[in-house]
mmCIF file of C-alpha atoms in Angstrom:
data_model
loop_
_atom_site.group_PDB
_atom_site.id
_atom_site.type_symbol
_atom_site.label_atom_id
_atom_site.label_comp_id
_atom_site.label_asym_id
_atom_site.label_seq_id
_atom_site.Cartn_x
_atom_site.Cartn_y
_atom_site.Cartn_z
ATOM 1 C CA UNK A 1 -40.668 66.624 -84.049
ATOM 2 C CA UNK A 2 -40.256 64.856 -80.692
ATOM 3 C CA UNK A 3 -42.793 65.943 -78.110
ATOM 4 C CA UNK A 4 -42.563 65.806 -74.318
ATOM 5 C CA UNK A 5 -45.099 62.973 -74.342
ATOM 6 C CA UNK A 6 -42.816 60.953 -76.616
ATOM 7 C CA UNK A 7 -39.890 61.562 -74.271
ATOM 8 C CA UNK A 8 -41.950 60.531 -71.250
ATOM 9 C CA UNK A 9 -43.122 57.388 -73.052
ATOM 10 C CA UNK A 10 -39.561 56.495 -73.989
ATOM 11 C CA UNK A 11 -38.370 57.033 -70.424
ATOM 12 C CA UNK A 12 -41.207 54.904 -69.095
ATOM 13 C CA UNK A 13 -40.301 52.106 -71.542
ATOM 14 C CA UNK A 14 -36.654 52.186 -70.486
ATOM 15 C CA UNK A 15 -37.620 51.998 -66.804
ATOM 16 C CA UNK A 16 -40.046 49.160 -67.533
ATOM 17 C CA UNK A 17 -37.403 47.229 -69.480
ATOM 18 C CA UNK A 18 -34.922 47.641 -66.629
ATOM 19 C CA UNK A 19 -37.479 46.345 -64.133
ATOM 20 C CA UNK A 20 -38.146 43.314 -66.331
ATOM 21 C CA UNK A 21 -34.422 42.641 -66.563
ATOM 22 C CA UNK A 22 -34.076 42.876 -62.760
ATOM 23 C CA UNK A 23 -37.015 40.502 -62.286
ATOM 24 C CA UNK A 24 -35.564 38.032 -64.770
ATOM 25 C CA UNK A 25 -32.174 38.250 -63.047
ATOM 26 C CA UNK A 26 -33.809 37.605 -59.662
ATOM 27 C CA UNK A 27 -35.738 34.648 -61.077
ATOM 28 C CA UNK A 28 -32.555 33.115 -62.464
ATOM 29 C CA UNK A 29 -30.887 33.437 -59.065
ATOM 30 C CA UNK A 30 -33.844 32.016 -57.135
ATOM 31 C CA UNK A 31 -34.237 28.952 -59.320
ATOM 32 C CA UNK A 32 -30.576 28.003 -59.017
ATOM 33 C CA UNK A 33 -30.465 24.431 -57.635
ATOM 34 C CA UNK A 34 -28.033 25.358 -54.875
ATOM 35 C CA UNK A 35 -29.951 28.390 -53.588
ATOM 36 C CA UNK A 36 -31.731 26.572 -50.750
ATOM 37 C CA UNK A 37 -28.467 24.919 -49.676
ATOM 38 C CA UNK A 38 -26.666 28.262 -49.708
ATOM 39 C CA UNK A 39 -29.275 29.836 -47.445
ATOM 40 C CA UNK A 40 -29.082 26.832 -45.131
ATOM 41 C CA UNK A 41 -25.271 26.888 -45.080
ATOM 42 C CA UNK A 42 -25.178 30.555 -44.099
ATOM 43 C CA UNK A 43 -27.761 29.950 -41.377
ATOM 44 C CA UNK A 44 -25.907 26.944 -39.928
ATOM 45 C CA UNK A 45 -22.570 28.753 -40.061
ATOM 46 C CA UNK A 46 -23.945 31.749 -38.155
ATOM 47 C CA UNK A 47 -25.758 29.457 -35.700
ATOM 48 C CA UNK A 48 -22.625 27.561 -34.702
ATOM 49 C CA UNK A 49 -20.601 30.773 -34.570
ATOM 50 C CA UNK A 50 -23.012 31.919 -31.866
ATOM 51 C CA UNK A 51 -23.516 28.715 -29.845
ATOM 52 C CA UNK A 52 -20.051 27.142 -30.178
ATOM 53 C CA UNK A 53 -17.112 29.504 -29.416
ATOM 54 C CA UNK A 54 -14.464 26.928 -30.516
ATOM 55 C CA UNK A 55 -16.154 26.895 -33.937
ATOM 56 C CA UNK A 56 -14.828 30.426 -34.537
ATOM 57 C CA UNK A 57 -11.156 29.433 -34.744
ATOM 58 C CA UNK A 58 -9.299 28.897 -38.040
ATOM 59 C CA UNK A 59 -8.332 25.409 -36.868
ATOM 60 C CA UNK A 60 -12.014 24.543 -36.471
ATOM 61 C CA UNK A 61 -12.721 25.699 -40.024
ATOM 62 C CA UNK A 62 -9.898 23.486 -41.304
ATOM 63 C CA UNK A 63 -11.416 20.519 -39.442
ATOM 64 C CA UNK A 64 -14.863 21.290 -40.873
ATOM 65 C CA UNK A 65 -13.438 21.496 -44.382
ATOM 66 C CA UNK A 66 -11.687 18.152 -43.956
ATOM 67 C CA UNK A 67 -14.861 16.451 -42.725
ATOM 68 C CA UNK A 68 -16.715 18.010 -45.654
ATOM 69 C CA UNK A 69 -14.132 17.008 -48.241
ATOM 70 C CA UNK A 70 -14.229 13.265 -47.574
ATOM 71 C CA UNK A 71 -17.997 13.346 -48.089
ATOM 72 C CA UNK A 72 -17.851 16.017 -50.784
ATOM 73 C CA UNK A 73 -15.582 14.163 -53.218
ATOM 74 C CA UNK A 74 -18.045 11.295 -53.298
ATOM 75 C CA UNK A 75 -21.014 13.683 -53.333
ATOM 76 C CA UNK A 76 -19.742 15.194 -56.600
ATOM 77 C CA UNK A 77 -19.830 11.808 -58.341
ATOM 78 C CA UNK A 78 -23.114 10.764 -56.731
ATOM 79 C CA UNK A 79 -24.640 14.156 -57.581
ATOM 80 C CA UNK A 80 -23.612 13.844 -61.234
ATOM 81 C CA UNK A 81 -25.198 10.395 -61.321
ATOM 82 C CA UNK A 82 -28.395 11.761 -59.747
ATOM 83 C CA UNK A 83 -28.545 14.541 -62.342
ATOM 84 C CA UNK A 84 -28.349 11.711 -64.872
ATOM 85 C CA UNK A 85 -31.393 10.150 -63.227
ATOM 86 C CA UNK A 86 -29.838 7.242 -61.287
ATOM 87 C CA UNK A 87 -28.751 6.203 -57.772
ATOM 88 C CA UNK A 88 -25.823 4.196 -56.436
ATOM 89 C CA UNK A 89 -26.430 2.647 -53.028
ATOM 90 C CA UNK A 90 -23.145 0.745 -53.201
ATOM 91 C CA UNK A 91 -21.032 3.908 -53.111
ATOM 92 C CA UNK A 92 -20.317 3.720 -49.371
ATOM 93 C CA UNK A 93 -18.978 0.169 -49.267
ATOM 94 C CA UNK A 94 -17.248 0.674 -52.636
ATOM 95 C CA UNK A 95 -14.898 3.133 -50.909
ATOM 96 C CA UNK A 96 -13.886 0.396 -48.467
ATOM 97 C CA UNK A 97 -13.646 -2.198 -51.242
ATOM 98 C CA UNK A 98 -11.124 -0.140 -53.193
ATOM 99 C CA UNK A 99 -9.071 0.555 -50.099
ATOM 100 C CA UNK A 100 -9.059 -3.101 -49.054
ATOM 101 C CA UNK A 101 -8.185 -4.226 -52.578
ATOM 102 C CA UNK A 102 -5.199 -1.892 -52.884
ATOM 103 C CA UNK A 103 -3.929 -2.887 -49.452
ATOM 104 C CA UNK A 104 -4.330 -6.660 -49.748
ATOM 105 C CA UNK A 105 -3.113 -6.925 -53.334
ATOM 106 C CA UNK A 106 0.002 -4.936 -52.519
ATOM 107 C CA UNK A 107 0.679 -6.758 -49.242
ATOM 108 C CA UNK A 108 0.029 -10.321 -50.364
ATOM 109 C CA UNK A 109 1.629 -10.032 -53.811
ATOM 110 C CA UNK A 110 4.515 -7.853 -52.551
ATOM 111 C CA UNK A 111 3.682 -5.046 -54.970
ATOM 112 C CA UNK A 112 4.448 -1.374 -54.884
ATOM 113 C CA UNK A 113 1.417 0.361 -53.387
ATOM 114 C CA UNK A 114 0.934 2.369 -56.568
ATOM 115 C CA UNK A 115 0.506 -0.860 -58.523
ATOM 116 C CA UNK A 116 -2.001 -2.053 -55.963
ATOM 117 C CA UNK A 117 -3.803 1.278 -56.251
ATOM 118 C CA UNK A 118 -3.904 0.973 -60.047
ATOM 119 C CA UNK A 119 -5.382 -2.539 -59.818
ATOM 120 C CA UNK A 120 -7.878 -1.240 -57.291
ATOM 121 C CA UNK A 121 -8.852 1.553 -59.697
ATOM 122 C CA UNK A 122 -9.569 -1.064 -62.351
ATOM 123 C CA UNK A 123 -11.789 -2.883 -59.861
ATOM 124 C CA UNK A 124 -13.650 0.327 -58.971
ATOM 125 C CA UNK A 125 -14.296 1.178 -62.604
ATOM 126 C CA UNK A 126 -15.356 -2.424 -63.217
ATOM 127 C CA UNK A 127 -17.953 -2.250 -60.423
ATOM 128 C CA UNK A 128 -19.252 1.009 -61.867
ATOM 129 C CA UNK A 129 -19.478 -0.542 -65.327
ATOM 130 C CA UNK A 130 -21.253 -3.583 -63.876
ATOM 131 C CA UNK A 131 -23.845 -1.408 -62.142
ATOM 132 C CA UNK A 132 -24.459 0.785 -65.172
ATOM 133 C CA UNK A 133 -24.614 -2.063 -67.643
ATOM 134 C CA UNK A 134 -27.114 -4.027 -65.558
ATOM 135 C CA UNK A 135 -29.307 -0.988 -65.018
ATOM 136 C CA UNK A 136 -29.429 -0.191 -68.724
ATOM 137 C CA UNK A 137 -29.802 -3.733 -70.041
ATOM 138 C CA UNK A 138 -32.300 -5.067 -67.505
ATOM 139 C CA UNK A 139 -34.291 -1.812 -67.103
ATOM 140 C CA UNK A 140 -34.426 -2.605 -63.379
ATOM 141 C CA UNK A 141 -34.285 0.568 -61.241
ATOM 142 C CA UNK A 142 -30.757 1.484 -60.175
ATOM 143 C CA UNK A 143 -31.975 1.555 -56.572
ATOM 144 C CA UNK A 144 -32.437 -2.238 -56.676
ATOM 145 C CA UNK A 145 -29.383 -3.072 -58.779
ATOM 146 C CA UNK A 146 -27.003 -1.108 -56.573
ATOM 147 C CA UNK A 147 -28.687 -2.360 -53.417
ATOM 148 C CA UNK A 148 -27.716 -5.847 -54.554
ATOM 149 C CA UNK A 149 -24.170 -4.635 -55.276
ATOM 150 C CA UNK A 150 -24.075 -3.047 -51.831
ATOM 151 C CA UNK A 151 -24.676 -6.375 -50.109
ATOM 152 C CA UNK A 152 -22.301 -8.231 -52.422
ATOM 153 C CA UNK A 153 -19.450 -5.798 -51.758
ATOM 154 C CA UNK A 154 -20.140 -5.690 -48.019
ATOM 155 C CA UNK A 155 -19.933 -9.486 -47.917
ATOM 156 C CA UNK A 156 -16.781 -9.601 -50.042
ATOM 157 C CA UNK A 157 -15.104 -6.958 -47.891
ATOM 158 C CA UNK A 158 -15.572 -8.968 -44.733
ATOM 159 C CA UNK A 159 -15.141 -12.506 -46.085
ATOM 160 C CA UNK A 160 -12.044 -11.895 -48.214
ATOM 161 C CA UNK A 161 -10.332 -9.802 -45.543
ATOM 162 C CA UNK A 162 -10.824 -12.533 -42.932
ATOM 163 C CA UNK A 163 -9.736 -15.196 -45.430
ATOM 164 C CA UNK A 164 -6.466 -13.471 -46.341
ATOM 165 C CA UNK A 165 -5.505 -11.783 -43.090
ATOM 166 C CA UNK A 166 -7.298 -13.890 -40.483
ATOM 167 C CA UNK A 167 -8.898 -10.782 -39.022
ATOM 168 C CA UNK A 168 -11.334 -8.018 -39.964
ATOM 169 C CA UNK A 169 -8.623 -5.444 -40.697
ATOM 170 C CA UNK A 170 -5.740 -5.361 -43.146
ATOM 171 C CA UNK A 171 -2.088 -5.284 -42.025
ATOM 172 C CA UNK A 172 -0.318 -1.930 -41.898
ATOM 173 C CA UNK A 173 1.221 -0.814 -45.191
ATOM 174 C CA UNK A 174 3.173 2.142 -43.814
ATOM 175 C CA UNK A 175 6.557 0.473 -44.462
ATOM 176 C CA UNK A 176 5.789 -0.638 -48.030
ATOM 177 C CA UNK A 177 7.202 0.865 -51.221
ATOM 178 C CA UNK A 178 5.115 3.728 -52.568
ATOM 179 C CA UNK A 179 3.534 4.622 -49.236
ATOM 180 C CA UNK A 180 5.218 7.993 -48.771
ATOM 181 C CA UNK A 181 4.442 9.244 -52.282
ATOM 182 C CA UNK A 182 0.899 7.905 -52.067
ATOM 183 C CA UNK A 183 0.385 9.636 -48.746
ATOM 184 C CA UNK A 184 1.633 12.897 -50.263
ATOM 185 C CA UNK A 185 -0.991 12.699 -53.025
ATOM 186 C CA UNK A 186 -3.991 11.381 -51.107
ATOM 187 C CA UNK A 187 -3.508 12.160 -47.422
ATOM 188 C CA UNK A 188 -0.950 14.913 -46.850
ATOM 189 C CA UNK A 189 -1.418 18.302 -45.204
ATOM 190 C CA UNK A 190 -0.139 21.788 -45.926
ATOM 191 C CA UNK A 191 -0.062 24.979 -43.911
ATOM 192 C CA UNK A 192 -2.052 28.121 -44.709
ATOM 193 C CA UNK A 193 -1.475 31.097 -42.394
ATOM 194 C CA UNK A 194 -0.271 28.730 -39.694
ATOM 195 C CA UNK A 195 -3.266 26.382 -39.992
ATOM 196 C CA UNK A 196 -2.873 22.794 -41.182
ATOM 197 C CA UNK A 197 -5.205 21.949 -44.083
ATOM 198 C CA UNK A 198 -5.675 18.472 -45.513
ATOM 199 C CA UNK A 199 -5.008 17.982 -49.221
ATOM 200 C CA UNK A 200 -8.434 16.376 -49.684
ATOM 201 C CA UNK A 201 -9.925 19.871 -49.385
ATOM 202 C CA UNK A 202 -8.051 20.909 -52.522
ATOM 203 C CA UNK A 203 -9.065 17.744 -54.361
ATOM 204 C CA UNK A 204 -12.703 18.247 -53.310
ATOM 205 C CA UNK A 205 -12.826 21.791 -54.685
ATOM 206 C CA UNK A 206 -11.012 20.722 -57.860
ATOM 207 C CA UNK A 207 -13.470 17.859 -58.453
ATOM 208 C CA UNK A 208 -16.410 20.253 -58.018
ATOM 209 C CA UNK A 209 -14.888 22.810 -60.414
ATOM 210 C CA UNK A 210 -14.175 20.189 -63.089
ATOM 211 C CA UNK A 211 -17.664 18.717 -62.729
ATOM 212 C CA UNK A 212 -19.194 22.189 -63.022
ATOM 213 C CA UNK A 213 -17.253 22.861 -66.210
ATOM 214 C CA UNK A 214 -18.311 19.518 -67.690
ATOM 215 C CA UNK A 215 -21.978 20.064 -66.806
ATOM 216 C CA UNK A 216 -22.321 23.591 -68.175
ATOM 217 C CA UNK A 217 -19.579 24.006 -70.776
ATOM 218 C CA UNK A 218 -19.428 20.705 -72.637
ATOM 219 C CA UNK A 219 -21.648 18.533 -74.802
ATOM 220 C CA UNK A 220 -21.310 15.722 -72.284
ATOM 221 C CA UNK A 221 -22.901 17.974 -69.678
ATOM 222 C CA UNK A 222 -25.869 18.569 -71.963
ATOM 223 C CA UNK A 223 -26.173 14.815 -72.422
ATOM 224 C CA UNK A 224 -26.187 14.238 -68.643
ATOM 225 C CA UNK A 225 -29.042 16.694 -68.127
ATOM 226 C CA UNK A 226 -30.868 15.234 -71.124
ATOM 227 C CA UNK A 227 -30.735 11.593 -69.996
ATOM 228 C CA UNK A 228 -31.736 12.628 -66.489
ATOM 229 C CA UNK A 229 -34.705 14.591 -67.725
ATOM 230 C CA UNK A 230 -36.067 12.060 -70.217
ATOM 231 C CA UNK A 231 -33.795 9.357 -71.583
ATOM 232 C CA UNK A 232 -36.205 8.326 -74.327
ATOM 233 C CA UNK A 233 -36.343 11.873 -75.692
ATOM 234 C CA UNK A 234 -32.575 12.141 -75.316
ATOM 235 C CA UNK A 235 -32.079 8.931 -77.289
ATOM 236 C CA UNK A 236 -34.424 10.211 -79.986
ATOM 237 C CA UNK A 237 -32.190 13.242 -80.601
ATOM 238 C CA UNK A 238 -28.998 11.193 -80.778
ATOM 239 C CA UNK A 239 -27.695 11.237 -77.208
ATOM 240 C CA UNK A 240 -25.677 8.038 -76.441
ATOM 241 C CA UNK A 241 -27.754 7.183 -73.376
ATOM 242 C CA UNK A 242 -26.053 3.838 -72.658
ATOM 243 C CA UNK A 243 -22.548 5.331 -72.676
ATOM 244 C CA UNK A 244 -23.570 8.343 -70.604
ATOM 245 C CA UNK A 245 -25.275 6.300 -67.895
ATOM 246 C CA UNK A 246 -22.484 3.721 -67.666
ATOM 247 C CA UNK A 247 -19.935 6.529 -67.642
ATOM 248 C CA UNK A 248 -21.693 8.181 -64.685
ATOM 249 C CA UNK A 249 -21.660 4.940 -62.692
ATOM 250 C CA UNK A 250 -17.961 4.581 -63.481
ATOM 251 C CA UNK A 251 -17.419 8.165 -62.307
ATOM 252 C CA UNK A 252 -18.893 7.183 -58.937
ATOM 253 C CA UNK A 253 -16.497 4.225 -58.954
ATOM 254 C CA UNK A 254 -13.562 6.554 -59.603
ATOM 255 C CA UNK A 255 -14.583 8.867 -56.764
ATOM 256 C CA UNK A 256 -14.963 5.841 -54.477
ATOM 257 C CA UNK A 257 -11.438 4.752 -55.412
ATOM 258 C CA UNK A 258 -10.040 8.206 -54.715
ATOM 259 C CA UNK A 259 -11.612 8.407 -51.256
ATOM 260 C CA UNK A 260 -10.570 4.800 -50.644
ATOM 261 C CA UNK A 261 -6.948 5.713 -51.334
ATOM 262 C CA UNK A 262 -7.243 8.585 -48.879
ATOM 263 C CA UNK A 263 -8.573 6.126 -46.313
ATOM 264 C CA UNK A 264 -5.684 3.706 -46.912
ATOM 265 C CA UNK A 265 -2.875 6.242 -46.875
ATOM 266 C CA UNK A 266 -4.304 8.126 -43.897
ATOM 267 C CA UNK A 267 -4.715 5.168 -41.540
ATOM 268 C CA UNK A 268 -2.309 2.566 -43.023
ATOM 269 C CA UNK A 269 -4.832 -0.176 -42.253
ATOM 270 C CA UNK A 270 -8.482 -0.608 -43.220
ATOM 271 C CA UNK A 271 -11.410 -2.053 -41.276
ATOM 272 C CA UNK A 272 -13.500 -4.279 -43.549
ATOM 273 C CA UNK A 273 -16.813 -3.131 -42.048
ATOM 274 C CA UNK A 274 -16.272 0.561 -42.772
ATOM 275 C CA UNK A 275 -18.401 2.514 -45.212
ATOM 276 C CA UNK A 276 -21.781 0.948 -44.527
ATOM 277 C CA UNK A 277 -24.340 3.755 -44.397
ATOM 278 C CA UNK A 278 -22.069 6.415 -45.896
ATOM 279 C CA UNK A 279 -23.921 6.169 -49.212
ATOM 280 C CA UNK A 280 -26.812 7.980 -47.556
ATOM 281 C CA UNK A 281 -24.510 10.831 -46.542
ATOM 282 C CA UNK A 282 -23.398 11.229 -50.159
ATOM 283 C CA UNK A 283 -26.982 11.219 -51.421
ATOM 284 C CA UNK A 284 -28.094 13.613 -48.683
ATOM 285 C CA UNK A 285 -25.278 16.039 -49.544
ATOM 286 C CA UNK A 286 -26.346 15.953 -53.202
ATOM 287 C CA UNK A 287 -30.048 16.425 -52.381
ATOM 288 C CA UNK A 288 -29.327 19.244 -49.931
ATOM 289 C CA UNK A 289 -27.276 20.812 -52.706
ATOM 290 C CA UNK A 290 -30.302 20.865 -55.013
ATOM 291 C CA UNK A 291 -30.137 17.612 -57.001
ATOM 292 C CA UNK A 292 -33.632 16.284 -57.644
ATOM 293 C CA UNK A 293 -34.452 12.637 -56.988
ATOM 294 C CA UNK A 294 -36.188 12.586 -60.374
ATOM 295 C CA UNK A 295 -32.991 13.559 -62.253
ATOM 296 C CA UNK A 296 -32.232 16.240 -64.814
ATOM 297 C CA UNK A 297 -31.584 18.984 -62.257
ATOM 298 C CA UNK A 298 -28.717 19.964 -59.978
ATOM 299 C CA UNK A 299 -25.170 21.317 -59.874
ATOM 300 C CA UNK A 300 -21.773 20.182 -58.643
ATOM 301 C CA UNK A 301 -21.438 23.430 -56.675
ATOM 302 C CA UNK A 302 -24.645 22.469 -54.906
ATOM 303 C CA UNK A 303 -23.115 19.155 -53.820
ATOM 304 C CA UNK A 304 -20.109 21.090 -52.512
ATOM 305 C CA UNK A 305 -22.380 23.274 -50.387
ATOM 306 C CA UNK A 306 -24.331 20.218 -49.237
ATOM 307 C CA UNK A 307 -21.123 18.503 -48.118
ATOM 308 C CA UNK A 308 -20.034 21.681 -46.332
ATOM 309 C CA UNK A 309 -23.332 21.649 -44.427
ATOM 310 C CA UNK A 310 -22.562 18.051 -43.473
ATOM 311 C CA UNK A 311 -19.115 19.032 -42.186
ATOM 312 C CA UNK A 312 -20.399 22.028 -40.240
ATOM 313 C CA UNK A 313 -23.137 19.994 -38.591
ATOM 314 C CA UNK A 314 -20.827 17.090 -37.822
ATOM 315 C CA UNK A 315 -18.137 19.207 -36.191
ATOM 316 C CA UNK A 316 -20.348 22.022 -34.890
ATOM 317 C CA UNK A 317 -22.214 19.659 -32.585
ATOM 318 C CA UNK A 318 -18.884 18.539 -31.104
ATOM 319 C CA UNK A 319 -17.627 22.110 -30.670
ATOM 320 C CA UNK A 320 -20.906 23.074 -29.019
ATOM 321 C CA UNK A 321 -20.412 20.290 -26.492
ATOM 322 C CA UNK A 322 -23.643 18.519 -27.402
ATOM 323 C CA UNK A 323 -24.270 14.801 -27.530
ATOM 324 C CA UNK A 324 -23.023 13.556 -30.955
ATOM 325 C CA UNK A 325 -26.089 11.317 -31.114
ATOM 326 C CA UNK A 326 -27.969 14.419 -32.276
ATOM 327 C CA UNK A 327 -25.929 14.607 -35.484
ATOM 328 C CA UNK A 328 -28.259 12.514 -37.613
ATOM 329 C CA UNK A 329 -31.266 14.432 -36.326
ATOM 330 C CA UNK A 330 -29.748 17.723 -37.466
ATOM 331 C CA UNK A 331 -28.663 16.206 -40.770
ATOM 332 C CA UNK A 332 -32.217 15.001 -41.411
ATOM 333 C CA UNK A 333 -33.597 18.420 -40.453
ATOM 334 C CA UNK A 334 -31.201 20.086 -42.888
ATOM 335 C CA UNK A 335 -32.307 17.687 -45.620
ATOM 336 C CA UNK A 336 -35.951 18.597 -45.077
ATOM 337 C CA UNK A 337 -35.146 22.307 -44.914
ATOM 338 C CA UNK A 338 -33.108 22.250 -48.128
ATOM 339 C CA UNK A 339 -35.731 20.300 -50.077
ATOM 340 C CA UNK A 340 -38.563 22.571 -48.885
ATOM 341 C CA UNK A 341 -36.513 25.738 -49.451
ATOM 342 C CA UNK A 342 -35.463 24.723 -52.982
ATOM 343 C CA UNK A 343 -39.071 23.920 -53.840
ATOM 344 C CA UNK A 344 -40.272 27.233 -52.382
ATOM 345 C CA UNK A 345 -37.674 29.229 -54.327
ATOM 346 C CA UNK A 346 -38.623 27.516 -57.588
ATOM 347 C CA UNK A 347 -42.344 28.099 -56.988
ATOM 348 C CA UNK A 348 -41.748 31.749 -56.061
ATOM 349 C CA UNK A 349 -39.654 32.351 -59.172
ATOM 350 C CA UNK A 350 -42.252 30.647 -61.374
ATOM 351 C CA UNK A 351 -45.002 32.961 -60.120
ATOM 352 C CA UNK A 352 -43.084 36.176 -60.734
#
């Protein structure tokens, strides 16, 4: 026979179990890698809504999204590589290298621009393979290997461009075969509710969605987290560490090629000195988005939010009428905030 005490005990157990479930759900939310970036993004968005009236227009949002997308596409690849436990300091100049290669190969060999782009893609993947192979075979930190590649590519960009064109910029390719179709893929715009949006925004979101699926729904994603956490342990359980690491460097190369094609088809000509320093923006976007410098932790959605913070800060300062020289200060402040906030959320969740 069930007594009132038994009923009260059962009710108390149900309530207790529900509270435990709520606490566990809250912990899972708080320890999400992108949580600190999300809080920061909301704060920055509200801040610029208040201090910069032009920021409130739909056109301003489209501009912010475009600025975010050109960083964000690269941040997805760089973030994946960081989750795998490595860095690529050559990513910024690699964008320019691919753009220069496609332009000069097509122009000097009288090729269709799509053929030049395909050859440039092969070069980008080759640089990624070179970086990954050297890192894995020499055991030298990727920071140093890719720093060397950075200087090599920066030198090649300038020297080869001046050798072939006699100047520091490539000739215009706007009248060459394949330009119109290439522009439609990499640099076109479309209208949404009367507002012009660049196609790179769509590509950026698509890259982040695909990367998220790979990370959390495939075996390859498990391998990436494993090699980033502890590659020796990952190798011991059968993870192909060499292939995974080289593949991640080649992914960065692919993203660099994609952004390089956007650069080429947007401006028709390429300055050989572009891209220097942009690698830090990609890394900052990934770190703000929750990727740890030690590897094994992060999300592609986090890199998307980090890049959006970059775009809001970059354009918000202009819309507020402030001196653009303050941009890097705010970007550094956001980096510190995101790192501290992510750490605080993880510590808070661990104590609950």
